[in-house]
mmCIF file of C-alpha atoms and ligand atoms in Angstrom:
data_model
loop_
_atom_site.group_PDB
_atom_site.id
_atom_site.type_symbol
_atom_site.label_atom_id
_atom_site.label_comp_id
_atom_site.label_asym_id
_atom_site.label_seq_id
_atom_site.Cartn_x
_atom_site.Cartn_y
_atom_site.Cartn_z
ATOM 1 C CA UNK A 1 -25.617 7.394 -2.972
ATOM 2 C CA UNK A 2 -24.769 9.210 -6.380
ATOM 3 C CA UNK A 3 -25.672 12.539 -7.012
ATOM 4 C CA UNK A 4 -24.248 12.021 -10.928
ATOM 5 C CA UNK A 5 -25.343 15.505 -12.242
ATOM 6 C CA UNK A 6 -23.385 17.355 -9.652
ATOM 7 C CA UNK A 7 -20.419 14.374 -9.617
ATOM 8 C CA UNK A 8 -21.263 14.142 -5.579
ATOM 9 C CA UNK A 9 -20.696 10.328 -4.193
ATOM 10 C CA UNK A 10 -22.143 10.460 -1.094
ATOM 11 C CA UNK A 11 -21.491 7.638 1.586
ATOM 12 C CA UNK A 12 -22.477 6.791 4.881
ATOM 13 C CA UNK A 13 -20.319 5.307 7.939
ATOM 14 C CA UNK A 14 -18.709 1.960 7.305
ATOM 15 C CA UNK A 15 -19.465 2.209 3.267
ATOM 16 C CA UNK A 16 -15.615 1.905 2.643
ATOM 17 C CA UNK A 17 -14.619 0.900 -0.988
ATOM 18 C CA UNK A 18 -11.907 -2.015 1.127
ATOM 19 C CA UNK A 19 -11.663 -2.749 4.477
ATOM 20 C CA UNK A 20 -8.878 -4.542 6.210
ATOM 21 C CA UNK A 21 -8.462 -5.882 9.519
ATOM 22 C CA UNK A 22 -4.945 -7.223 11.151
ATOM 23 C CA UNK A 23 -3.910 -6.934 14.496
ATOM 24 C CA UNK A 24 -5.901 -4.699 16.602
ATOM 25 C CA UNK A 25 -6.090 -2.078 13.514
ATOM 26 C CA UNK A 26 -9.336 -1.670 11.009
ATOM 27 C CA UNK A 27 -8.217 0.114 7.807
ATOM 28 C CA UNK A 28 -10.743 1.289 5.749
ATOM 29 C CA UNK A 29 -10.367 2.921 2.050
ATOM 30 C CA UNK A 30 -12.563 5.994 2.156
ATOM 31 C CA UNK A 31 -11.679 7.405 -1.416
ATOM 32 C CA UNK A 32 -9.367 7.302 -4.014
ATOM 33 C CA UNK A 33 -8.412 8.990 -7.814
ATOM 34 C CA UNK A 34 -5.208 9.464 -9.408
ATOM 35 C CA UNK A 35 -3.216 8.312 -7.271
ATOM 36 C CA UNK A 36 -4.400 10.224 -3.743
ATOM 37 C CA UNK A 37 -5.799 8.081 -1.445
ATOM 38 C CA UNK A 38 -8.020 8.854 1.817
ATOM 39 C CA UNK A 39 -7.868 5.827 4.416
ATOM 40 C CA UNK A 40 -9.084 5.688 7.842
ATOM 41 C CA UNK A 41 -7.605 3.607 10.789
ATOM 42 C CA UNK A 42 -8.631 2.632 13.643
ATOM 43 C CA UNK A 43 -6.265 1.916 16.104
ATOM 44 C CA UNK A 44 -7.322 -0.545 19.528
ATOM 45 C CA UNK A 45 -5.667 0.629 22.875
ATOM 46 C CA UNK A 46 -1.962 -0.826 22.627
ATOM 47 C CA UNK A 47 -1.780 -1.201 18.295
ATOM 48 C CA UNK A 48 0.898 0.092 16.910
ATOM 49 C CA UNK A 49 1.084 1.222 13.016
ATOM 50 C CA UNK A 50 3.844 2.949 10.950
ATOM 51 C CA UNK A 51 4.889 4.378 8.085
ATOM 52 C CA UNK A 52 8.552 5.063 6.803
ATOM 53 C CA UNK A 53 10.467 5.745 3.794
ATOM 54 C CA UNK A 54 10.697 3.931 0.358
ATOM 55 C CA UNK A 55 13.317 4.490 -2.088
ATOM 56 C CA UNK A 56 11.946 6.628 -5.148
ATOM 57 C CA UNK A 57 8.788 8.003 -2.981
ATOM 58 C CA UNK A 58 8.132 11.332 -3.550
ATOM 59 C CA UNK A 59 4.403 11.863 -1.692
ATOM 60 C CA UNK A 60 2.701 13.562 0.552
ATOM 61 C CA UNK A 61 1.417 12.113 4.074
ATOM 62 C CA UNK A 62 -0.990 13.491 6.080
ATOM 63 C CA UNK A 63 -2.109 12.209 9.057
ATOM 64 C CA UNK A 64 -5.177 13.634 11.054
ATOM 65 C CA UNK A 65 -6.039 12.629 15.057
ATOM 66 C CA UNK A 66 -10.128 12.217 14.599
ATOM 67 C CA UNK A 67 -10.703 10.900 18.261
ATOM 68 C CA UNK A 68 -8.436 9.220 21.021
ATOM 69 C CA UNK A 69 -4.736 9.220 21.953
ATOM 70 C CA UNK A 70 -1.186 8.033 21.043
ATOM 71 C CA UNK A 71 2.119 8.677 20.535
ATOM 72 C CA UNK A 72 4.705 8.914 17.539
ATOM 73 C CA UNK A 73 8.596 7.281 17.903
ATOM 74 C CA UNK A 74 10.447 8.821 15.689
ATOM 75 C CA UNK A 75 14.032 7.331 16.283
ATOM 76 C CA UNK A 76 14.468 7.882 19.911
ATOM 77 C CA UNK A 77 12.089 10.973 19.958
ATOM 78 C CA UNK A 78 8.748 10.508 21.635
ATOM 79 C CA UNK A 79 5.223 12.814 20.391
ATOM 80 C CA UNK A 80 2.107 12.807 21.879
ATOM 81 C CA UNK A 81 -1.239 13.248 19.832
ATOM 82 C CA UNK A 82 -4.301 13.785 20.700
ATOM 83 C CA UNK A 83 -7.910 14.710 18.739
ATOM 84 C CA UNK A 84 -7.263 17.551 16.092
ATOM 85 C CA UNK A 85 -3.119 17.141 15.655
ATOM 86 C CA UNK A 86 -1.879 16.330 12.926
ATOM 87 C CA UNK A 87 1.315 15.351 11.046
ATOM 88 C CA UNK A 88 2.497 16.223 7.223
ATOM 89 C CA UNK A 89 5.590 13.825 5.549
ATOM 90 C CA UNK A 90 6.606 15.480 2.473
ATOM 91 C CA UNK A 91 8.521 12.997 1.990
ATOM 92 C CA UNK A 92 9.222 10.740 4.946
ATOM 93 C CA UNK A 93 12.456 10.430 5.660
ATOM 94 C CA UNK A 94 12.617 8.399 8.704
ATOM 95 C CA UNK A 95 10.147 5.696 9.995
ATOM 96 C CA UNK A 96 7.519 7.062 12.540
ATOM 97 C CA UNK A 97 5.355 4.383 14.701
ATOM 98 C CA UNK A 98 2.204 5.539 15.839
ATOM 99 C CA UNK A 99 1.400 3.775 19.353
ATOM 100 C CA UNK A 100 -2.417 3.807 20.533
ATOM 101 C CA UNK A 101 -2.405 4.823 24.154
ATOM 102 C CA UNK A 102 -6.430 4.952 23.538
ATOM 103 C CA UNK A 103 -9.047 3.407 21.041
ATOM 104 C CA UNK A 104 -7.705 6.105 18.138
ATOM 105 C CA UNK A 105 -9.212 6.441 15.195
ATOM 106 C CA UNK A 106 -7.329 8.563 12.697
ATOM 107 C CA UNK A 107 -7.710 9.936 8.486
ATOM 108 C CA UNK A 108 -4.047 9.252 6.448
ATOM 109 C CA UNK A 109 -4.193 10.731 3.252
ATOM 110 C CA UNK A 110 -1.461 9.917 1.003
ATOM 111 C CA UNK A 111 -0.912 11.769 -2.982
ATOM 112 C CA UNK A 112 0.441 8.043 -3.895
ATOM 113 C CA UNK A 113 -1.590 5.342 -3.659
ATOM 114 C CA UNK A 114 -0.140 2.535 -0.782
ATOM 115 C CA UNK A 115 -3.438 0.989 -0.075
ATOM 116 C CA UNK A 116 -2.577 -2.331 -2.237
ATOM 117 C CA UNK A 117 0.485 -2.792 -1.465
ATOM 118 C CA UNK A 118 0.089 -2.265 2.092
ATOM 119 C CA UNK A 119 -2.703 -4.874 2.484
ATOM 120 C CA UNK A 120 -1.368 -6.948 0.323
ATOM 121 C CA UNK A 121 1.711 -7.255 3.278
ATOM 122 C CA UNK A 122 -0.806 -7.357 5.866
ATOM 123 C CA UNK A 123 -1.898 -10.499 3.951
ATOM 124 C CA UNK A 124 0.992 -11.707 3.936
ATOM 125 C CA UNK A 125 1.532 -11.583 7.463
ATOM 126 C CA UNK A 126 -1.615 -12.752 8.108
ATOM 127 C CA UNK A 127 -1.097 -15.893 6.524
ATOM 128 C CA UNK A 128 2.502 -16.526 7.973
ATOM 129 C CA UNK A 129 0.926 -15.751 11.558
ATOM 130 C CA UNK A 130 -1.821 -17.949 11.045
ATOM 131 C CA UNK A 131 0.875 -20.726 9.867
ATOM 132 C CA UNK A 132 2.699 -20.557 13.025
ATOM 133 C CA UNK A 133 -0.251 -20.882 15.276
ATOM 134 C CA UNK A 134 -0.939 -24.027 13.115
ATOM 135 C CA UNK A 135 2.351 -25.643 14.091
ATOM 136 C CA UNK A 136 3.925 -27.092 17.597
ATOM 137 C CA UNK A 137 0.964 -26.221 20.018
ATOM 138 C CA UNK A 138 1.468 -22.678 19.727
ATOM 139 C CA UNK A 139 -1.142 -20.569 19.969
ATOM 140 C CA UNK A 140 -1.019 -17.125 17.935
ATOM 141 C CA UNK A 141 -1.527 -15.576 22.116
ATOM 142 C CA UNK A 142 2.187 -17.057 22.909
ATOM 143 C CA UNK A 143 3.909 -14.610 19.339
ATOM 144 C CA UNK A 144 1.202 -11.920 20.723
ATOM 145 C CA UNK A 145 3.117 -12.033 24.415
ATOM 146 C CA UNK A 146 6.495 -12.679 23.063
ATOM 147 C CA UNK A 147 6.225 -9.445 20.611
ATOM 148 C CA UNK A 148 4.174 -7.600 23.944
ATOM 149 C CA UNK A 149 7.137 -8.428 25.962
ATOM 150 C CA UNK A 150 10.207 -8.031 23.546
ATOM 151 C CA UNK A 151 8.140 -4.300 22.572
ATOM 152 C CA UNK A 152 8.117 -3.209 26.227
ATOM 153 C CA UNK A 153 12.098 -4.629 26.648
ATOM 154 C CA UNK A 154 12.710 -2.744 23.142
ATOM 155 C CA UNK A 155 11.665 0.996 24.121
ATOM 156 C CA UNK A 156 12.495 0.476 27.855
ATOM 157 C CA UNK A 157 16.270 -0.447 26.106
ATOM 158 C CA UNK A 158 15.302 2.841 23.002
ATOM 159 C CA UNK A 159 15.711 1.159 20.283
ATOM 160 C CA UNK A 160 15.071 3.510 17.623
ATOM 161 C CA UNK A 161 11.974 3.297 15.777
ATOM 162 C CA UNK A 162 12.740 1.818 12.604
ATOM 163 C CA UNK A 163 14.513 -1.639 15.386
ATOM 164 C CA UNK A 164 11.330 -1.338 17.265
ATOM 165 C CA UNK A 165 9.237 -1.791 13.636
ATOM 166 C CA UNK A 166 11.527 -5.107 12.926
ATOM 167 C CA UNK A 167 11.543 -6.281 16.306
ATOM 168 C CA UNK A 168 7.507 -6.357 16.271
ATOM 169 C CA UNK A 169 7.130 -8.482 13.276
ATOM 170 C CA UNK A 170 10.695 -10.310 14.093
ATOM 171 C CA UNK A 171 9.044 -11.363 17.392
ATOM 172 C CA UNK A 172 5.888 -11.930 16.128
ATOM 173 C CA UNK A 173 7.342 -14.466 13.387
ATOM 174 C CA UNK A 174 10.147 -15.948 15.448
ATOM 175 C CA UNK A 175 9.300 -19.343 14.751
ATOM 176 C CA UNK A 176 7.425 -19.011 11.513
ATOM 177 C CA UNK A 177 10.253 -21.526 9.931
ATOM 178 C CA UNK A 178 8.746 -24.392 11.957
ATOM 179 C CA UNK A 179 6.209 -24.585 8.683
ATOM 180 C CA UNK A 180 9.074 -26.035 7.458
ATOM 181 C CA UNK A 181 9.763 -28.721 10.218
ATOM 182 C CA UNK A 182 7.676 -32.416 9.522
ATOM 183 C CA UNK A 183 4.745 -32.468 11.963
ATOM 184 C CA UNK A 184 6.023 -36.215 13.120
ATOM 185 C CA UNK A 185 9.405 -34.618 14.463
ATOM 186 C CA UNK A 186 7.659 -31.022 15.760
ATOM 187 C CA UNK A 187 4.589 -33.229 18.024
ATOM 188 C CA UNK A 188 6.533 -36.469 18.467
ATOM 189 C CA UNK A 189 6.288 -36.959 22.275
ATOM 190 C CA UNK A 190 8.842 -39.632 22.280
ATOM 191 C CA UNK A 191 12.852 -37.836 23.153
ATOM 192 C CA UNK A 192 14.320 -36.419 19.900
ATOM 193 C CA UNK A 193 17.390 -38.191 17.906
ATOM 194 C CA UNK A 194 20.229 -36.536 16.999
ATOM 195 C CA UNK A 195 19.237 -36.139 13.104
ATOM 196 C CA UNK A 196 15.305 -35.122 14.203
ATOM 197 C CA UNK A 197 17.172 -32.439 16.624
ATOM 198 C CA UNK A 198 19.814 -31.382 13.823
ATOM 199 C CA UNK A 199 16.530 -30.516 12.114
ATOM 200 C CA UNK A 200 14.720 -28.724 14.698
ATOM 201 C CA UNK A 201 17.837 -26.412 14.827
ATOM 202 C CA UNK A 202 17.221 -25.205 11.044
ATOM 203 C CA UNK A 203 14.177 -23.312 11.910
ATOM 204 C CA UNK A 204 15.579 -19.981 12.502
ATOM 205 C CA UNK A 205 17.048 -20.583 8.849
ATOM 206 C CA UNK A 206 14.251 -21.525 7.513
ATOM 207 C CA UNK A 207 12.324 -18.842 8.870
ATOM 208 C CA UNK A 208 14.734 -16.091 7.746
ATOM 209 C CA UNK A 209 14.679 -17.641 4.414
ATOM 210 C CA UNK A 210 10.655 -17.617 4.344
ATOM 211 C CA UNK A 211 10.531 -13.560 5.774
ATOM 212 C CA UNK A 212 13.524 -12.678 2.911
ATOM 213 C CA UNK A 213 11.593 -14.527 -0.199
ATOM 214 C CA UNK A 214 8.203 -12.346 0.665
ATOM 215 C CA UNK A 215 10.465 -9.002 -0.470
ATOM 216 C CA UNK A 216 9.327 -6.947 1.963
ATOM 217 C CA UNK A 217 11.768 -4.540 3.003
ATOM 218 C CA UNK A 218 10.543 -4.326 6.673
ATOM 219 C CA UNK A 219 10.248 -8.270 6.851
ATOM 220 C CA UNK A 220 13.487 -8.622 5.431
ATOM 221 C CA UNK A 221 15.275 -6.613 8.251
ATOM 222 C CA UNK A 222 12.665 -8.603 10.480
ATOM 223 C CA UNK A 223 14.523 -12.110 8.966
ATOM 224 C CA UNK A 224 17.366 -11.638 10.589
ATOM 225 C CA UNK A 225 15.919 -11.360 14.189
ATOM 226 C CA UNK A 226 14.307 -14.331 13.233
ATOM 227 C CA UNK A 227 17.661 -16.145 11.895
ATOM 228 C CA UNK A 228 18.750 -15.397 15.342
ATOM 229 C CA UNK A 229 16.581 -16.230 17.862
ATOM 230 C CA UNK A 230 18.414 -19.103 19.228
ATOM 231 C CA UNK A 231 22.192 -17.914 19.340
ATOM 232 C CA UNK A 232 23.306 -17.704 22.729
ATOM 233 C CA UNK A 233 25.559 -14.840 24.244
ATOM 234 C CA UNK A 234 27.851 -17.131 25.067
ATOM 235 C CA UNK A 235 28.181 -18.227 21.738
ATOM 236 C CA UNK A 236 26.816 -22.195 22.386
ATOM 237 C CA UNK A 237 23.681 -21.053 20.640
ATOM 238 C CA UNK A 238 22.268 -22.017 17.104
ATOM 239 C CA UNK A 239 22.421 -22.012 14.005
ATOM 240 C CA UNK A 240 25.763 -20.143 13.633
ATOM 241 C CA UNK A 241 26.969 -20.004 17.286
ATOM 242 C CA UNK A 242 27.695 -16.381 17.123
ATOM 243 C CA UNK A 243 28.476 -14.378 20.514
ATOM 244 C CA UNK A 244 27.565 -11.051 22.478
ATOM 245 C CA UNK A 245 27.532 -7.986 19.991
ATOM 246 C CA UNK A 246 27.192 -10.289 16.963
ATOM 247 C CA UNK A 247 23.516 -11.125 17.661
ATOM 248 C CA UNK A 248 21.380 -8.335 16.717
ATOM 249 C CA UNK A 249 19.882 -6.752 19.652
ATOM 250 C CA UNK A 250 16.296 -7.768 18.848
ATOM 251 C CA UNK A 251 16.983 -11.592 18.557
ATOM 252 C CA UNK A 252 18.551 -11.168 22.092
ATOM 253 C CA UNK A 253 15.334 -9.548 23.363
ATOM 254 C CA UNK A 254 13.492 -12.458 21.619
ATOM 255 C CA UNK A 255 15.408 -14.788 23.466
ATOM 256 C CA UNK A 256 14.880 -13.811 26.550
ATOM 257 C CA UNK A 257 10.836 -12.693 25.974
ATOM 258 C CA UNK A 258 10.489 -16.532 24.251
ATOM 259 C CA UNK A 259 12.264 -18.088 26.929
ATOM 260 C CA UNK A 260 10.167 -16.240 29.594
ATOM 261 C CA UNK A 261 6.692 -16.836 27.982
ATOM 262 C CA UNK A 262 7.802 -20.476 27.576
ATOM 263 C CA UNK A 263 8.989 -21.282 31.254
ATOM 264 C CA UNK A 264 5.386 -19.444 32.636
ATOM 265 C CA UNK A 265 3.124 -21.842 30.005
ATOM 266 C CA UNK A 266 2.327 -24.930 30.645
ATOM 267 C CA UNK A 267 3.258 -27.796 27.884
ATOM 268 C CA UNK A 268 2.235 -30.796 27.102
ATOM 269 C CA UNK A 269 5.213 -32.966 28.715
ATOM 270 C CA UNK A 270 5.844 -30.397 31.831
ATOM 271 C CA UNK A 271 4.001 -27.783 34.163
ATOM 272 C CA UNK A 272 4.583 -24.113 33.834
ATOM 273 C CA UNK A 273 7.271 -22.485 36.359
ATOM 274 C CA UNK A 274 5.934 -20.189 38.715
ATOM 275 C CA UNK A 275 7.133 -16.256 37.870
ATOM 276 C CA UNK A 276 9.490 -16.413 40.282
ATOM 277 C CA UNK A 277 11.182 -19.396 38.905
ATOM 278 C CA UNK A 278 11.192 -18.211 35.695
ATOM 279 C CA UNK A 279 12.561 -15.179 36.865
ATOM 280 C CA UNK A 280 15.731 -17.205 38.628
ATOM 281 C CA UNK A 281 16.085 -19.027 35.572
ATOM 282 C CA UNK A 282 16.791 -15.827 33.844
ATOM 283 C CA UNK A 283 19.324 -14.727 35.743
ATOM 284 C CA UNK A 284 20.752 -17.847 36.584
ATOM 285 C CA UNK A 285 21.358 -17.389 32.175
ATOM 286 C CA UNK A 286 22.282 -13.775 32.142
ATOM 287 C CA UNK A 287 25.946 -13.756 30.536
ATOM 288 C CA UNK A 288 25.971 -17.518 29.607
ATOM 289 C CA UNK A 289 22.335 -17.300 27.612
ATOM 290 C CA UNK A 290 21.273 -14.046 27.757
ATOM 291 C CA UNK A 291 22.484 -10.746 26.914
ATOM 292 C CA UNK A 292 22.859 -8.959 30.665
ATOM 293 C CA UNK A 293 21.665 -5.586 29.487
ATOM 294 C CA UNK A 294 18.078 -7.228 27.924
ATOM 295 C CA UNK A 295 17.436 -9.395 30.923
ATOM 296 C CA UNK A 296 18.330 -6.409 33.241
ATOM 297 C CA UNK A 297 15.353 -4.579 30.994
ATOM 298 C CA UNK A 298 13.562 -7.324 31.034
ATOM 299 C CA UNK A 299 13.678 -7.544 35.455
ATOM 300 C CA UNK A 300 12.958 -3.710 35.729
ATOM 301 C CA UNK A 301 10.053 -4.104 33.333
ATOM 302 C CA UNK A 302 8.241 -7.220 35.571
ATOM 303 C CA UNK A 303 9.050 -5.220 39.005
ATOM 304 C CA UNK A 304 7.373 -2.382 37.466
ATOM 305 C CA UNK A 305 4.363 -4.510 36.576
ATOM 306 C CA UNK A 306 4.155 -5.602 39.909
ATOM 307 C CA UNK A 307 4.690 -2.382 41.924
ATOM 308 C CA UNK A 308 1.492 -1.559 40.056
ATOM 309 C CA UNK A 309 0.113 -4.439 41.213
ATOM 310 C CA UNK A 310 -0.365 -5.384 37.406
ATOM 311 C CA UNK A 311 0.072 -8.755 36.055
ATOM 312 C CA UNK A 312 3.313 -8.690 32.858
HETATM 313 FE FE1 FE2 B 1 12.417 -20.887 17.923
#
């Protein structure tokens, strides 16, 4: 509704000028002019969101708690926020990840306009996600569980916030370079040659090469938890055969949350392990596959799951 002689816009709920939905968030545009923009999120329970620094920004943040509950990371630094806090950047200088512990819903007002560029990633992601669920039987649940999982393993291990930021998309996108891998060699039921396996083994190339290309600085950080997904700790992994501290942290969290997810899901050519199984398996690997320290993380995070009687 315009109220042109006294330059009033008025608008009613859900009249946003954009609206954008990824991932358990709904971002709406509310208002913007010169620059400032007004945009309201809604977090779901369990959604994370963030915001961190860009060379050359000079802008203020503002971010105001409307209704529900979460918490802020800031490196290893944990705040909680509830209905009526609120948090000023002038500028950001580190990254912050807002966590939803409740349905949140939340005003971020910004004197630089980020809406385009920010859904314009979320686009981007969007369609990479959407072209992994497309390829090898995967459904987009199994990158939902594996990020879940490598998340939990992530702050139980306090990361700080900007590795927990990569990790989430890095684990989301783990396998995004299968796009690149012929359909005929990714479904063939038949056993694998030699050449068709060399080829498998590029994926994690493949797929760093696809997160680096989109420019993105938080995807390209993301690319190289990708890149190294499949190196082992004992160094008999792929596709560079690098050893203990030389694989990033998060790819060895991957690892272990991939190989986990995969082991308790059935396929088409075997039956899912029970947890238990998958569990031994796991530790049977810890030191030869694994990093020790993320499947130790990884056992204290299922036990606690089931002392609450909760399922991981
Ligand atoms: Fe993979």
């Amino acid at each position: 509704m315009h109220f042109k002689e006294h330059g009033v816009i008025l608008k009613k709920a859900g009249e946003a000028i954009e609206k954008v939905s990824y991932r358990g968030m709904d971002i709406e545009l509310l208002a913007s002019y010169d620059g400032t923009e007004i945009i309201k999120h809604y977090l779901h329970k369990g959604a994370r969101w963030s915001v961190g620094p860009t060379p050359n920004w000079d802008a203020l943040e503002f971010i105001y708690i409307l209704s529900g509950e979460l918490h802020l990371l800031i490196d290893e630094n944990q705040y909680q926020l509830n209905s009526g806090d609120y948090v000023k950047m002038l500028p950001i200088k580190s990254t912050c990840i807002f966590q939803a512990d409740e349905n949140t819903e939340f005003i971020y007002a910004t004197s630089k306009p980020v809406f385009h560029s920010y859904s314009q990633t979320i686009e981007q992601l969007k369609d990479l996600g959407i072209a992994v669920e497309e390829k090898d039987g995967y459904t987009a649940d199994h990158c939902s569980r594996i990020m879940r999982i490598s998340m939990l393993i992530g702050e139980r291990l306090k990361l700080r916030a900007t590795e927990l930021l990569y990790l989430n998309l890095g684990a989301f996108l783990h396998d995004i370079g299968k796009i690149h891998i012929p359909d005929s060699i990714l479904q063939k039921p038949e056993k694998l040659t030699k050449e068709e396996w060399d080829e498998i083994k590029k994926h994690p190339i493949y797929g760093h090469d696809i997160l680096t290309q989109t420019n993105l600085p938080s995807l390209i950080q993301a690319a190289k938890i990708v890149e190294q997904h499949h190196e082992r700790y004992d160094g008999k992994g792929y596709p560079y055969g690098l050893k203990e501290n030389e694989i990033t942290i998060g790819a060895s969290i991957v690892s272990v949350a991939d190989s986990y997810d995969a082991m308790t899901t059935d396929r088409v050519y075997r039956k899912a392990l029970t947890e238990e199984e998958a569990l031994a398996q796991l530790i049977e690997g810890s030191g030869s596959m694994y990093n020790p320290e993320v499947v130790q993380a990884f056992l204290s995070i299922y036990e606690n799951f089931k002392k609450r009687g909760e399922k991981l």
